[in-house]
Coordinates of C-alpha atoms and ligand atoms in Angstrom, one line a residue:
M202 CA -25.6 -17.5 -24.1
A203 CA -25.0 -20.1 -21.6
Q204 CA -21.1 -19.6 -21.3
Y205 CA -21.7 -16.0 -21.0
P206 CA -24.0 -15.4 -18.1
E207 CA -25.4 -12.3 -17.3
F208 CA -22.9 -10.2 -14.9
N209 CA -24.4 -9.4 -11.8
P210 CA -21.9 -8.0 -9.2
Q211 CA -22.6 -8.2 -5.6
P212 CA -22.9 -4.6 -4.1
R213 CA -19.7 -4.2 -1.9
I214 CA -19.0 -1.9 1.0
L215 CA -16.0 0.0 -0.6
L216 CA -13.6 1.2 2.0
G217 CA -10.4 1.0 -0.1
P218 CA -8.5 4.0 -1.6
G219 CA -11.1 4.2 -4.3
P220 CA -13.5 3.6 -5.9
S221 CA -15.8 4.6 -3.1
N222 CA -19.4 3.5 -3.0
V223 CA -21.8 5.4 -5.5
S224 CA -25.2 6.8 -4.8
P225 CA -28.2 5.1 -6.5
R226 CA -29.0 8.7 -7.6
V227 CA -25.9 8.7 -9.7
L228 CA -26.3 5.4 -11.0
K229 CA -29.8 6.6 -11.9
A230 CA -28.5 9.6 -13.7
M231 CA -26.0 7.5 -15.7
A232 CA -29.2 5.1 -17.1
S233 CA -30.4 8.6 -18.8
P234 CA -30.8 8.6 -22.5
V235 CA -27.5 9.3 -24.4
L236 CA -27.6 12.7 -26.4
G237 CA -24.9 14.0 -28.8
H238 CA -21.7 15.7 -27.5
L239 CA -23.1 18.9 -29.0
D240 CA -26.7 18.5 -28.4
P241 CA -28.0 21.9 -27.0
D242 CA -29.4 20.1 -23.7
Y243 CA -26.0 18.4 -23.5
V244 CA -24.1 21.5 -23.8
A245 CA -26.5 23.5 -21.2
L246 CA -25.5 20.2 -18.7
M247 CA -21.8 21.2 -19.6
E248 CA -22.2 24.7 -18.3
D249 CA -23.9 23.6 -15.2
I250 CA -20.8 21.2 -14.6
K251 CA -18.2 23.8 -15.3
K252 CA -20.3 26.2 -12.5
L253 CA -20.6 23.2 -9.7
L254 CA -16.9 22.2 -10.3
R255 CA -15.9 25.8 -9.5
A256 CA -17.9 25.7 -6.5
V257 CA -16.3 22.7 -5.0
F258 CA -12.8 23.5 -6.1
Q259 CA -13.5 26.9 -4.5
T260 CA -12.5 28.8 -7.5
A261 CA -13.4 31.4 -10.1
N262 CA -11.2 29.9 -12.8
E263 CA -12.8 30.0 -16.4
I264 CA -10.8 27.0 -17.2
T265 CA -12.7 24.4 -15.0
F266 CA -13.9 21.2 -16.6
P267 CA -13.5 17.3 -16.4
V268 CA -10.8 15.7 -18.6
S269 CA -11.9 12.6 -20.1
G270 CA -10.2 9.6 -18.2
T271 CA -9.4 8.9 -14.7
G272 CA -7.5 11.2 -12.1
S273 CA -3.8 10.1 -14.0
A274 CA -5.2 11.6 -16.9
G275 CA -5.9 14.8 -15.1
M276 CA -2.3 14.7 -13.9
E277 CA -1.0 14.2 -17.4
S278 CA -3.2 16.9 -19.1
A279 CA -2.0 19.5 -16.5
L280 CA 1.6 18.4 -16.5
A281 CA 1.7 18.1 -20.3
S282 CA 0.0 21.5 -21.0
L283 CA 2.5 23.2 -19.0
I284 CA 5.8 21.5 -19.3
E285 CA 8.1 21.9 -22.3
E286 CA 11.2 20.4 -23.1
G287 CA 13.9 21.3 -20.7
D288 CA 11.7 23.0 -18.2
E289 CA 12.9 22.7 -14.6
A290 CA 10.1 20.8 -12.3
V291 CA 10.3 20.6 -8.8
V292 CA 8.2 17.7 -7.5
G293 CA 7.4 16.3 -4.1
V294 CA 8.1 12.7 -3.7
N295 CA 6.7 10.9 -0.7
G296 CA 4.7 8.0 -1.8
V297 CA 3.5 6.5 -5.1
F298 CA 1.5 9.3 -6.4
G299 CA 4.6 11.7 -6.0
T300 CA 6.8 9.1 -7.6
R301 CA 4.2 9.1 -10.6
A302 CA 4.1 12.9 -11.2
A303 CA 8.0 13.0 -11.3
D304 CA 8.0 10.3 -13.8
C305 CA 5.2 11.9 -15.8
A306 CA 7.2 15.5 -15.9
E307 CA 10.1 13.6 -16.9
R308 CA 8.6 11.7 -19.6
L309 CA 7.3 15.0 -21.1
G310 CA 10.9 16.4 -21.2
A311 CA 11.2 18.2 -17.9
R312 CA 14.3 18.4 -15.8
V313 CA 13.0 17.3 -12.7
H314 CA 14.2 18.1 -9.3
R315 CA 12.8 15.3 -6.9
V316 CA 12.1 16.5 -3.1
E317 CA 11.9 13.2 -1.3
A318 CA 10.7 12.7 2.2
E319 CA 10.6 9.1 4.0
W320 CA 7.1 7.5 3.1
G321 CA 4.5 8.7 5.7
R322 CA 6.0 12.0 6.5
I323 CA 5.1 15.4 4.7
V324 CA 7.4 17.2 2.3
E325 CA 8.6 20.0 4.2
P326 CA 8.4 23.6 2.7
A327 CA 11.7 24.1 3.4
Q328 CA 13.0 21.5 1.4
I329 CA 11.1 22.9 -1.7
E330 CA 12.7 26.1 -1.0
A331 CA 16.0 24.7 -1.3
A332 CA 15.1 23.0 -4.5
L333 CA 13.5 26.2 -6.0
K334 CA 16.8 28.1 -5.1
A335 CA 18.6 25.3 -6.8
C336 CA 16.9 25.8 -10.2
K337 CA 17.8 28.3 -12.8
R338 CA 14.1 29.2 -13.6
P339 CA 11.9 26.7 -12.0
K340 CA 8.5 26.3 -14.4
L341 CA 6.8 24.6 -11.6
V342 CA 6.0 22.9 -8.4
A343 CA 4.1 19.8 -7.9
V344 CA 3.0 18.2 -4.7
V345 CA 0.3 15.6 -3.6
H346 CA -2.3 17.0 -1.3
A347 CA -3.6 13.6 0.0
E348 CA -0.8 11.0 -0.7
T349 CA -3.2 7.9 -0.8
S350 CA -0.3 5.3 -0.5
T351 CA 0.6 6.6 2.9
G352 CA -2.4 8.4 4.3
V353 CA -0.3 11.9 4.5
L354 CA -2.1 15.2 4.4
Q355 CA 0.3 17.6 2.7
P356 CA 0.0 21.1 3.9
V357 CA 0.3 23.1 0.4
E358 CA -0.2 26.8 1.2
E359 CA 3.2 27.5 2.1
I360 CA 4.6 25.8 -0.6
A361 CA 2.2 27.5 -3.1
R362 CA 3.6 30.8 -1.8
L363 CA 7.2 29.4 -2.3
A364 CA 6.7 28.5 -5.8
H365 CA 5.4 32.0 -6.5
Q366 CA 8.1 33.7 -5.1
H367 CA 10.5 31.7 -7.3
G368 CA 8.3 32.4 -10.5
A369 CA 7.1 29.0 -10.5
L370 CA 3.5 27.7 -11.0
M371 CA 1.8 25.5 -8.5
V372 CA 0.4 22.3 -9.2
L373 CA -2.0 20.2 -7.1
D374 CA -2.9 16.6 -7.0
A375 CA -6.4 16.7 -5.4
V376 CA -7.3 13.1 -6.7
T377 CA -7.9 11.8 -3.2
S378 CA -8.7 15.3 -1.6
L379 CA -11.8 17.0 -3.3
G380 CA -15.1 16.0 -1.8
C381 CA -13.4 15.0 1.3
I382 CA -11.3 17.9 2.8
P383 CA -10.9 21.4 2.2
V384 CA -9.6 22.2 -1.2
H385 CA -9.1 26.1 -1.8
I386 CA -7.8 26.7 -5.2
D387 CA -8.1 30.5 -5.3
Q388 CA -7.3 31.0 -1.6
W389 CA -4.3 28.8 -1.7
Q390 CA -3.3 30.2 -5.0
I391 CA -3.1 26.9 -6.9
D392 CA -2.5 27.3 -10.5
A393 CA -3.3 23.7 -11.7
C394 CA -5.1 21.2 -9.8
Y395 CA -6.8 18.0 -10.9
S396 CA -8.9 15.4 -9.1
C397 CA -11.3 12.2 -10.1
T398 CA -14.6 11.0 -10.0
Q399 CA -14.4 7.9 -8.1
K400 CA -12.8 8.9 -4.4
G401 CA -14.6 11.8 -2.7
L402 CA -17.0 12.7 -5.3
S403 CA -18.4 9.1 -5.2
A404 CA -19.2 8.7 -9.0
P405 CA -17.9 5.8 -11.1
P406 CA -14.1 6.3 -12.0
G407 CA -13.8 8.1 -15.5
L408 CA -13.4 11.4 -15.3
A409 CA -10.8 14.0 -14.1
P410 CA -12.1 17.3 -12.9
L411 CA -9.5 20.0 -13.9
T412 CA -8.9 23.7 -13.1
L413 CA -6.2 26.2 -14.3
S414 CA -5.6 29.8 -13.1
E415 CA -5.0 32.7 -15.4
R416 CA -1.3 32.4 -14.7
A417 CA -1.3 28.9 -15.8
L418 CA -3.4 30.0 -19.1
A419 CA -0.8 32.5 -19.7
A420 CA 2.0 29.9 -19.6
M421 CA 0.1 27.9 -21.8
R422 CA -0.4 30.5 -24.5
A423 CA 3.4 31.5 -24.2
R424 CA 4.5 28.0 -25.3
K425 CA 7.1 27.9 -27.9
S426 CA 6.2 24.1 -29.0
K427 CA 3.1 22.2 -29.1
C428 CA 1.7 20.3 -26.1
R429 CA 3.4 16.8 -26.4
S430 CA 0.0 15.2 -26.0
W431 CA -2.7 15.5 -28.5
Y432 CA -5.5 14.0 -26.5
L433 CA -4.9 15.6 -23.3
D434 CA -3.9 19.3 -24.4
V435 CA -6.1 21.6 -22.5
S436 CA -5.7 24.3 -24.9
M437 CA -7.9 22.1 -27.7
I438 CA -10.2 20.4 -25.0
A439 CA -10.9 24.2 -23.6
Q440 CA -12.0 24.8 -27.3
Y441 CA -14.9 22.3 -26.6
W442 CA -15.8 23.2 -23.2
G443 CA -15.7 27.1 -24.2
A444 CA -18.1 29.3 -26.1
E445 CA -16.5 27.6 -29.4
R446 CA -17.6 24.2 -28.8
V447 CA -15.3 22.8 -31.3
Y448 CA -15.3 19.1 -31.6
H449 CA -12.0 17.5 -30.0
H450 CA -13.4 14.2 -29.1
T451 CA -16.7 12.5 -27.9
A452 CA -17.2 13.6 -24.7
P453 CA -18.0 10.2 -22.2
I454 CA -21.5 11.5 -22.0
S455 CA -23.2 9.3 -19.3
M456 CA -19.9 9.9 -17.1
N457 CA -20.6 13.6 -17.2
Y458 CA -24.4 12.8 -16.1
A459 CA -22.8 10.9 -13.2
L460 CA -20.5 13.8 -12.2
Y461 CA -23.3 16.4 -12.6
E462 CA -25.4 14.4 -10.1
A463 CA -22.6 13.6 -7.8
L464 CA -21.7 17.4 -7.5
R465 CA -25.4 18.1 -7.1
I466 CA -25.2 15.8 -4.1
V467 CA -21.9 17.1 -2.6
L468 CA -23.2 20.8 -2.6
E469 CA -26.6 19.8 -1.3
E470 CA -24.8 18.2 1.7
G471 CA -22.7 21.5 1.7
L472 CA -18.7 21.5 1.8
E473 CA -18.4 22.3 5.4
A474 CA -20.8 19.6 6.4
R475 CA -19.1 17.0 3.9
W476 CA -15.6 18.1 5.5
R477 CA -16.8 17.7 9.1
R478 CA -18.8 14.2 8.4
H479 CA -15.3 13.0 6.9
R480 CA -13.5 14.2 9.9
Q481 CA -15.8 12.8 12.4
N482 CA -15.7 9.3 10.7
A483 CA -12.1 9.4 10.4
A484 CA -11.6 10.3 14.3
A485 CA -13.9 7.5 15.4
L486 CA -12.1 4.9 12.7
Q487 CA -8.6 6.0 13.9
A488 CA -9.4 5.9 17.5
G489 CA -10.6 2.4 17.0
L490 CA -7.7 1.3 15.0
A491 CA -5.5 2.6 17.5
A492 CA -7.3 0.8 20.3
M493 CA -6.9 -2.3 18.4
G494 CA -3.1 -1.6 18.7
L495 CA -2.8 -0.7 15.1
A496 CA 0.3 1.4 14.1
F497 CA -0.4 4.2 11.6
V498 CA 1.9 4.9 8.7
A499 CA 1.3 8.9 8.6
Q500 CA 2.9 10.8 11.0
E501 CA 1.0 12.3 13.7
G502 CA -0.6 15.6 13.0
H503 CA -0.7 14.9 9.4
R504 CA -3.0 12.1 9.0
L505 CA -5.8 12.2 6.4
P506 CA -9.3 11.8 7.4
Q507 CA -10.6 10.0 4.3
L508 CA -7.6 7.4 4.1
S509 CA -6.0 5.6 7.1
A510 CA -3.0 3.4 6.2
V511 CA -2.0 0.9 9.1
A512 CA 1.0 -1.5 9.6
V513 CA -0.1 -5.2 9.3
P514 CA 0.7 -6.8 12.7
A515 CA 3.7 -9.2 12.6
G516 CA 2.6 -12.8 11.6
V517 CA -0.6 -11.8 10.0
G518 CA -1.1 -12.6 6.3
E519 CA -1.9 -9.1 4.7
A520 CA -3.8 -10.3 2.0
A521 CA -5.7 -13.3 3.6
I522 CA -7.3 -10.7 6.0
R523 CA -8.4 -8.6 2.9
T524 CA -9.8 -11.9 1.1
A525 CA -11.7 -12.7 4.3
L526 CA -13.0 -9.2 4.7
L527 CA -14.4 -9.5 1.0
R528 CA -15.7 -13.0 1.5
T529 CA -17.1 -13.0 4.8
Y530 CA -18.2 -9.2 5.1
N531 CA -18.6 -8.2 1.6
M532 CA -16.0 -5.3 2.3
E533 CA -13.2 -4.1 0.6
I534 CA -10.1 -2.4 2.0
G535 CA -6.8 -1.6 0.0
A536 CA -3.3 -3.1 -0.3
G537 CA 0.0 -1.4 0.5
L538 CA 1.7 -0.2 -2.8
G539 CA 5.4 -0.2 -3.7
P540 CA 7.4 -0.7 -0.6
F541 CA 4.4 -1.1 1.6
K542 CA 3.2 -4.2 -0.6
G543 CA 2.3 -6.8 2.1
K544 CA 3.0 -4.6 4.9
V545 CA 0.2 -2.0 5.0
W546 CA -3.8 -1.9 5.0
R547 CA -5.4 1.2 3.4
I548 CA -9.0 2.2 4.7
G549 CA -10.8 4.5 2.9
L550 CA -13.7 6.5 4.2
M551 CA -14.4 8.7 1.1
G552 CA -17.6 10.3 0.0
E553 CA -20.6 8.1 0.2
S554 CA -18.3 5.4 2.1
S555 CA -17.7 7.9 5.2
R556 CA -20.7 6.7 7.3
R557 CA -20.8 5.7 10.8
E558 CA -22.2 2.0 9.8
N559 CA -19.0 1.5 7.7
V560 CA -16.8 2.4 10.6
V561 CA -18.4 0.0 12.9
L562 CA -18.6 -2.7 10.5
V563 CA -15.0 -2.4 9.5
L564 CA -13.7 -2.3 13.1
N565 CA -15.8 -5.4 14.3
A566 CA -14.7 -7.2 11.1
L567 CA -11.2 -6.6 11.5
E568 CA -11.3 -7.3 15.2
Q569 CA -13.0 -10.6 14.6
L570 CA -10.6 -11.6 11.7
L571 CA -7.5 -10.4 13.6
T572 CA -8.3 -12.4 17.0
A573 CA -9.1 -15.4 14.7
A574 CA -5.5 -14.9 13.2
G575 CA -4.0 -15.1 16.6
V576 CA -3.5 -11.4 17.4
E577 CA -4.4 -10.5 20.9
I578 CA -7.0 -8.1 21.2
A579 CA -9.3 -6.9 23.8
R580 CA -12.8 -7.4 22.1
G581 CA -14.9 -4.5 22.2
R582 CA -12.2 -2.0 22.9
A583 CA -12.1 -0.5 19.3
L584 CA -16.0 0.2 19.2
A585 CA -16.1 1.6 22.8
A586 CA -13.3 4.2 21.3
A587 CA -15.1 4.8 18.3
D588 CA -18.2 5.4 20.3
A589 CA -16.7 7.7 22.4
V590 CA -15.5 9.9 19.7
Y591 CA -19.2 9.9 18.3
A592 CA -20.4 10.8 21.8
Q593 CA -17.9 13.6 22.2
S594 CA -19.1 15.1 18.9
A595 CA -23.0 14.8 19.3
Ligands
PLP602 C1 -5.9 7.6 -7.3 C2 -5.0 8.5 -7.2 C3 -4.3 9.1 -8.4 C4 -4.7 8.3 -9.9 O1 -6.1 8.3 -10.0 P1 -6.7 7.2 -11.1 O2 -8.2 7.8 -11.1 O3 -6.4 6.1 -10.7 O4 -6.2 7.4 -12.4 C5 -3.4 10.0 -8.7 N1 -3.1 10.7 -7.3 C6 -3.5 10.1 -6.2 C7 -3.3 11.0 -5.2 C8 -4.6 9.1 -6.3 O5 -5.1 8.8 -4.7

């Protein structure tokens, strides 16, 4: 097997938009023996996963389980299960992931009202309200909580209120928010929400936690046509995750072991403590980036703690710096997407990756590489700014 050597990847410091670093506890859980998907011991684990997911989503929703597939499968599952041909959908579009939700809803037969905001800005509730008023019978409103392409944190409570005022369901993309920042499904009255395993929860990619309210369930039951997706039809998957245990597809067993352990870690730390850790490390990173003279893409007051998008300084090779970070410092950060390609870096501090040592490492590495690329930076100022944040909050 000389031409096929064993694959032994070097562990990296993952500071991109996901995946984030995975705890050894989670990796160990994945090495446990594979059980059958209807094995009583596995079924007991499924019940515990639902309970832990409800705690992390802050919900009492009965329908709360991981969809097989990454975050995008969660998006498609939620939208496909709710949308019928001709339904009106109001979708906030201020980055890549809102664009995708609009595209997905359209492919499922919805008449989509795109509510656009400049990339880097939030979608204003008043814009959503205007779109709702322009609809005859809006079926749903969908927005992205944490727009990973720009680093914008979208306020959602008021939009949920507006959606319900107009008789629409509220759908939330929490792919980059769950496990990093507060997500209050019941308190905010979110009807459908999906996430992923590889960002705030720090498990490998492969599952999409999903939760649906009673209101969303009622809409699903009232469908006149079958869900357009067979694999992602929540009403069928729910029969496997519910008491009936009807086989639908073989569950990704080992990924569910990983999710269970990752959720245990989240709740051991405690949601409040975890959100605080993300806020504190982000404040230090963002103070350091600003001290280096880097400009943020997201508007002030609406910046995500778990992802900072900054403009690449003029004359600096965007990809060259990322390659040097990887080769010299063993560290991954993200590139810009769509119109931000070649213009933006995205630095993630998600889940396990949100640590003080990573903040110090990435600031130091960036400072060295940018200085070598000819950018004038007062060496040490970024770290001093980050230190000051930690000193203040100590
Ligand atoms: C990453 C991401 C997705 C897509 O998730 P995948 O796991 O890559 O399929 C969707 N929405 C947002 C906001 C994301 O950041």
